[in-house]
Structure formats: C-alpha cells, structure tokens
Short mmCIF file of C-alpha atoms in Angstrom, two decimals:
data_model
loop_
_atom_site.label_atom_id
_atom_site.label_comp_id
_atom_site.label_asym_id
_atom_site.label_seq_id
_atom_site.Cartn_x
_atom_site.Cartn_y
_atom_site.Cartn_z
CA MET R 1 34.12 170.92 69.98
CA GLY R 2 35.41 167.86 71.77
CA THR R 3 38.52 167.74 73.92
CA GLY R 4 38.72 163.96 74.32
CA PRO R 5 40.62 161.41 72.21
CA VAL R 6 40.92 162.23 68.53
CA ASP R 7 38.47 160.24 66.41
CA LEU R 8 39.58 159.78 62.81
CA SER R 9 37.27 156.86 62.08
CA GLY R 10 36.54 156.51 58.38
CA GLN R 11 39.35 158.84 57.37
CA VAL R 12 42.46 158.14 55.32
CA ALA R 13 45.92 159.55 56.04
CA LEU R 14 49.19 159.64 54.13
CA VAL R 15 52.47 160.00 56.04
CA THR R 16 55.76 160.59 54.22
CA GLY R 17 59.05 159.52 55.74
CA ALA R 18 57.04 156.90 57.60
CA GLY R 19 59.56 154.08 57.81
CA ARG R 20 60.94 154.98 61.22
CA GLY R 21 61.29 157.73 63.85
CA GLN R 22 58.67 160.45 63.89
CA GLY R 23 56.98 159.11 60.78
CA ARG R 24 56.40 155.72 62.36
CA SER R 25 55.07 157.37 65.52
CA HIS R 26 52.65 159.51 63.51
CA ALA R 27 51.39 156.58 61.44
CA VAL R 28 50.72 154.38 64.45
CA ALA R 29 48.87 157.17 66.29
CA LEU R 30 46.71 157.86 63.24
CA ALA R 31 45.76 154.19 63.11
CA GLU R 32 44.98 154.17 66.83
CA ALA R 33 42.67 157.13 66.22
CA GLY R 34 40.78 155.11 63.60
CA ALA R 35 42.33 156.20 60.30
CA ASP R 36 43.48 153.97 57.48
CA VAL R 37 47.08 154.93 56.75
CA ALA R 38 49.27 155.01 53.65
CA VAL R 39 52.92 155.02 54.70
CA LEU R 40 55.51 156.31 52.24
CA ASP R 41 59.30 156.22 52.33
CA VAL R 42 62.21 156.10 49.90
CA CYS R 43 63.28 152.66 51.19
CA ARG R 44 66.86 152.88 49.94
CA ASP R 45 70.09 154.64 50.76
CA LEU R 46 71.08 157.71 48.74
CA ASP R 47 74.34 159.46 47.90
CA VAL R 48 73.18 162.30 50.16
CA PRO R 49 72.85 161.89 53.08
CA ALA R 50 75.66 159.43 53.78
CA TYR R 51 73.83 157.76 56.68
CA ALA R 52 71.50 154.79 56.18
CA LEU R 53 67.86 155.52 55.46
CA SER R 54 64.87 153.32 56.20
CA SER R 55 64.43 150.06 54.31
CA ARG R 56 61.42 148.33 52.77
CA ALA R 57 61.45 146.02 55.79
CA ASP R 58 61.13 149.08 58.06
CA LEU R 59 58.19 150.37 56.04
CA ASP R 60 56.47 146.99 55.99
CA ALA R 61 56.87 146.78 59.77
CA VAL R 62 55.09 150.13 60.18
CA ALA R 63 52.30 148.95 57.86
CA ALA R 64 52.00 145.82 60.02
CA GLU R 65 51.64 148.00 63.12
CA VAL R 66 48.83 149.90 61.44
CA ARG R 67 47.05 146.66 60.49
CA ALA R 68 47.54 145.32 64.03
CA ARG R 69 45.31 148.17 65.15
CA GLY R 70 42.53 147.03 62.85
CA ARG R 71 43.14 149.59 60.13
CA ARG R 72 44.04 149.28 56.47
CA ALA R 73 47.62 150.11 55.50
CA VAL R 74 49.23 150.83 52.14
CA PRO R 75 53.05 150.86 52.04
CA LEU R 76 54.44 153.04 49.26
CA GLU R 77 58.00 153.29 48.00
CA ALA R 78 58.66 156.75 46.56
CA ASP R 79 61.24 159.52 46.62
CA VAL R 80 59.54 162.86 47.33
CA ARG R 81 62.05 164.44 44.95
CA ASP R 82 60.48 162.51 42.04
CA PRO R 83 57.25 164.14 40.77
CA ALA R 84 56.08 161.08 38.83
CA ALA R 85 56.68 158.77 41.81
CA VAL R 86 54.79 161.10 44.15
CA GLU R 87 51.84 161.40 41.79
CA ALA R 88 51.75 157.62 41.33
CA ALA R 89 51.82 157.11 45.11
CA VAL R 90 48.88 159.47 45.66
CA ALA R 91 46.97 157.71 42.88
CA GLU R 92 47.65 154.40 44.62
CA VAL R 93 46.26 155.81 47.87
CA GLU R 94 43.06 156.79 46.09
CA GLY R 95 42.81 153.45 44.31
CA ALA R 96 43.38 151.38 47.45
CA LEU R 97 41.65 153.50 50.10
CA GLY R 98 39.24 155.62 48.06
CA ARG R 99 40.00 159.05 49.51
CA LEU R 100 42.51 161.19 51.39
CA ASP R 101 41.71 163.35 54.39
CA VAL R 102 45.04 163.86 56.19
CA LEU R 103 48.51 164.51 54.80
CA VAL R 104 51.55 164.55 57.07
CA ASN R 105 54.68 165.78 55.31
CA ASN R 106 57.40 164.27 57.47
CA ALA R 107 60.12 163.19 55.00
CA ALA R 108 63.42 164.97 55.60
CA VAL R 109 67.18 164.53 55.41
CA VAL R 110 70.07 166.52 56.86
CA THR R 111 73.80 167.02 56.49
CA SER R 112 76.06 169.55 58.23
CA ALA R 113 78.89 171.83 57.13
CA PRO R 114 79.65 175.55 56.88
CA PHE R 115 77.70 176.94 53.94
CA TRP R 116 80.86 177.53 51.91
CA GLU R 117 81.75 173.84 52.19
CA LEU R 118 78.37 172.50 51.08
CA SER R 119 78.40 170.78 47.72
CA GLU R 120 75.74 171.36 45.07
CA GLN R 121 74.62 167.79 45.72
CA GLN R 122 74.21 168.38 49.47
CA TRP R 123 72.31 171.62 48.92
CA GLY R 124 70.08 170.05 46.29
CA ALA R 125 69.27 166.90 48.25
CA VAL R 126 68.30 168.74 51.44
CA VAL R 127 66.30 171.54 49.79
CA ASP R 128 64.59 169.25 47.27
CA THR R 129 63.58 166.74 49.96
CA ASN R 130 62.74 169.03 52.86
CA LEU R 131 61.11 171.90 50.95
CA SER R 132 60.24 170.95 47.39
CA GLY R 133 59.11 167.51 48.58
CA VAL R 134 56.55 169.17 50.84
CA TRP R 135 55.22 171.27 47.95
CA ARG R 136 55.34 168.34 45.53
CA THR R 137 53.43 165.92 47.79
CA THR R 138 50.81 168.47 48.83
CA LYS R 139 50.34 169.50 45.21
CA ALA R 140 49.75 165.89 44.17
CA ALA R 141 47.33 165.33 47.06
CA SER R 142 45.49 168.65 46.82
CA ALA R 143 42.58 167.49 44.68
CA LEU R 144 41.76 164.66 47.09
CA LEU R 145 42.21 166.87 50.16
CA ARG R 146 39.91 169.53 48.71
CA ARG R 147 37.20 166.90 48.28
CA SER R 148 37.50 165.75 51.87
CA PRO R 149 34.84 166.93 54.33
CA ARG R 150 37.65 168.00 56.69
CA GLY R 151 40.99 167.98 54.94
CA ARG R 152 44.05 168.48 57.13
CA VAL R 153 47.67 169.06 56.14
CA VAL R 154 50.50 169.12 58.67
CA HIS R 155 54.09 169.77 57.71
CA ILE R 156 56.81 168.63 60.10
CA GLY R 157 59.17 171.60 60.10
CA SER R 158 61.83 172.60 62.60
CA THR R 159 62.79 175.42 64.90
CA GLY R 160 65.36 175.94 62.14
CA GLY R 161 62.42 177.25 60.12
CA VAL R 162 62.29 180.46 62.14
CA ARG R 163 65.86 180.85 63.38
CA ALA R 164 69.39 180.24 62.15
CA VAL R 165 71.42 177.16 63.07
CA PRO R 166 75.16 177.37 62.26
CA GLU R 167 76.47 174.80 59.78
CA PHE R 168 72.97 173.91 58.61
CA ALA R 169 72.31 176.69 56.09
CA HIS R 170 70.66 174.40 53.53
CA TYR R 171 68.45 172.81 56.19
CA VAL R 172 67.56 176.22 57.63
CA ALA R 173 66.73 177.59 54.19
CA ALA R 174 64.50 174.62 53.44
CA LYS R 175 62.68 174.75 56.76
CA HIS R 176 62.16 178.51 56.47
CA GLY R 177 60.56 177.72 53.14
CA VAL R 178 58.24 175.21 54.81
CA VAL R 179 57.00 177.94 57.15
CA GLY R 180 56.22 180.16 54.16
CA LEU R 181 54.54 177.29 52.32
CA THR R 182 52.40 176.56 55.36
CA ARG R 183 51.00 180.08 55.38
CA ALA R 184 50.54 180.34 51.61
CA MET R 185 48.86 176.92 51.36
CA ALA R 186 46.59 177.73 54.30
CA ILE R 187 45.31 180.81 52.47
CA GLU R 188 44.80 179.00 49.18
CA LEU R 189 43.10 175.92 50.65
CA ALA R 190 40.87 177.75 53.14
CA PRO R 191 37.96 178.16 50.66
CA ASP R 192 37.77 174.35 50.51
CA GLY R 193 37.83 173.99 54.30
CA VAL R 194 41.31 172.44 54.35
CA THR R 195 43.59 173.52 57.18
CA VAL R 196 47.37 173.65 56.79
CA ASN R 197 49.69 173.87 59.78
CA ALA R 198 53.28 173.06 60.69
CA ILE R 199 55.00 171.66 63.75
CA LEU R 200 58.43 173.02 64.66
CA PRO R 201 60.26 170.40 66.76
CA GLY R 202 63.39 171.13 68.72
CA ALA R 203 66.01 168.44 69.49
CA VAL R 204 64.19 165.16 68.82
CA ASP R 205 65.52 161.68 69.50
CA SER R 206 65.42 160.43 65.92
CA PRO R 207 67.25 158.13 63.49
CA MET R 208 67.95 161.19 61.33
CA LEU R 209 69.98 162.92 64.04
CA ALA R 210 71.60 159.63 65.03
CA GLY R 211 72.61 159.12 61.41
CA LEU R 212 73.98 162.66 61.21
CA ALA R 213 75.99 162.08 64.39
CA ASP R 214 77.51 158.95 62.92
CA GLU R 215 78.33 160.77 59.68
CA LEU R 216 80.11 163.50 61.65
CA GLY R 217 81.94 161.04 63.91
CA LEU R 218 79.97 162.22 66.95
CA THR R 219 77.53 160.64 69.38
CA PRO R 220 73.79 161.47 69.21
CA ASP R 221 74.27 163.20 72.58
CA ASP R 222 76.91 165.48 71.04
CA VAL R 223 74.53 166.46 68.24
CA HIS R 224 71.63 167.01 70.60
CA LYS R 225 73.71 169.36 72.71
CA ARG R 226 74.03 171.67 69.71
CA TRP R 227 70.30 172.31 70.07
CA LEU R 228 69.66 171.57 73.73
CA HIS R 229 71.71 174.48 75.02
CA ASP R 230 69.01 176.77 73.56
CA GLN R 231 66.08 174.93 75.14
CA LEU R 232 64.60 176.11 78.43
CA LEU R 233 63.68 172.49 79.14
CA VAL R 234 66.87 170.66 78.31
CA GLN R 235 65.49 167.14 77.81
CA VAL R 236 65.61 165.59 74.37
CA ILE R 237 62.12 165.53 72.84
CA THR R 238 60.66 162.12 72.02
CA PRO R 239 58.85 161.40 68.73
CA ASP R 240 55.57 160.74 70.53
CA GLU R 241 55.61 164.30 71.91
CA VAL R 242 55.67 165.64 68.36
CA THR R 243 52.93 163.16 67.50
CA GLY R 244 50.85 164.54 70.36
CA ALA R 245 50.95 167.99 68.78
CA LEU R 246 50.05 166.47 65.42
CA MET R 247 47.01 164.72 66.83
CA TRP R 248 45.78 167.93 68.44
CA LEU R 249 46.06 169.73 65.09
CA LEU R 250 43.94 166.94 63.58
CA SER R 251 41.32 167.13 66.31
CA ASP R 252 38.01 168.99 66.32
CA SER R 253 39.50 171.32 68.91
CA ALA R 254 41.86 172.68 66.24
CA ARG R 255 39.34 173.00 63.42
CA HIS R 256 39.83 176.78 63.31
CA VAL R 257 43.63 176.61 63.54
CA THR R 258 45.30 177.12 60.16
CA GLY R 259 48.43 178.79 58.87
CA HIS R 260 49.98 178.20 62.29
CA CYS R 261 53.46 176.93 63.20
CA LEU R 262 53.35 175.10 66.53
CA ALA R 263 56.72 174.79 68.29
CA VAL R 264 57.44 171.62 70.28
CA ASP R 265 60.87 172.78 71.27
CA GLY R 266 61.37 172.84 75.04
CA GLY R 267 61.07 176.63 74.91
CA ALA R 268 63.99 177.21 72.53
CA LEU R 269 62.12 179.86 70.56
CA ALA R 270 61.29 181.78 73.73
CA ARG R 271 64.87 183.05 73.95
#
C-alpha cells in the first residue's frame, strides 16, 4: 500500500453540494488526483434555509476549475430531495463519463432554533437534505459503484452525528442518521468491495455557517464559538483540512477502512 499522493487516474467521482465551500474543495482535490468529476448542486435558493445557496455560476466555476486541471467535468443541477432528479443526474454521469467510482455526499443545509420552535418545513428540509439525500444519492449510484473495481463512498457528516448540539435537533437527528447509514451501507456493499465511510467535521469555515450566522443576525465568529468552546484545538477548521481526510479515505492506504466515522474536529469528541 502506498503512502504518497493519492492517484485517482482513470476514475470518476460525483460530489454533491459542490458549488462552494467543502464541496468545491473536494471536487478540485479529486481533479488534482486525476479523477474526472461530476459536480452537483441545487443552484437556486429555497424557502428553507433562508440564506442564499450556491448558484449555477458557482457550479460552473467549480467545473472550470476541474477542467483547468486537465480533467473532464460535468455540472449537474439537482435537488437531493428529488428522487427523479437524483436518478437523472446519476444517469447523466454514466452517459457522459462512462462509470462512477467515488461518491462524496456533501450536500447539507442547516437552520437553528429550539426543537419546539422548529416548523414542519424546517424539520423536513434539513432531514430530507442531510439524511434522506445521502440515502437517495447513494441508492441511485449503487449499481455503478458496485461495478467499480474500487468503489468508494464518503459521507460528510458532523460531530453532531455522535453528540447533541442545542438548538440543532433536526440537524443532529439527521447527522446521527448519517452515522447509522454509513455503517449499514458498509456492511451491505462490502461483498462488492465498496467501502463506505463518513467524516465528522467540527467548526468549519463554510458558506453554510456564514449563511446561518446571517440568518440569525450573528457574525460567523459568533456561530463558530458555539462549537469552538468544545474543541481542544480552538482554531476554525478549513475546508481543505476536511478534504485531506477525504483523500486519505480514497487512498490505497485506507482500502481496508470501511464503516468508519473519522472526526476532523480539533479534538471536540475527546471531551
């Protein structure tokens, strides 16, 4: 097993929530490692969350960054809450790139309120995007992944998937579900040689948290402090640090790692 740079030459990856933030970082790193990359995002604002989401221009810019690294890129507009749209997007990946080897489930949204103040719409949007979207996309991609010589699935979870965070009950419930899905999918896909893992980031510098801060009338620093006080290393985590963990999980060094949830959290879960 090698320990050098990850080589994904000849492989095809799909990244959801790829228009900005962590998703953009993941897509660019996959291209730098030699993969062709399909980048998927909703590309429009929604009723929930109230903050602005990525645009088609954002997604096209990420696709351009992939192509600038000599790799093929396929930008896809789809809402991971829409089964037909997800299935059509996966079919487009196969039609344009011929295969699928790597799936990164990164799409997520967040709102914040005490659980008794959450509306049905807030609960539904967060759980359907952050949990059901992960199941829905992996389900649609499973046939292609099972045909891959080395299929890899990585869900971007949260430390909220293994602990409680006040005023984020819907987010916590969804991310706990992602942890369970990771383990169940790992068992079911193991006979086909497909590994399934999750990354549990702590306080990440991201447009999602910046949007949440704006929605709450706070600064991003205020929102980060709600998580940072639990971290042993109190710096805000950058998207590329999460991407580093992703690339290790896609490397030959991690070929026997599956069903695992890897925290990139500044030590928050050590408490």
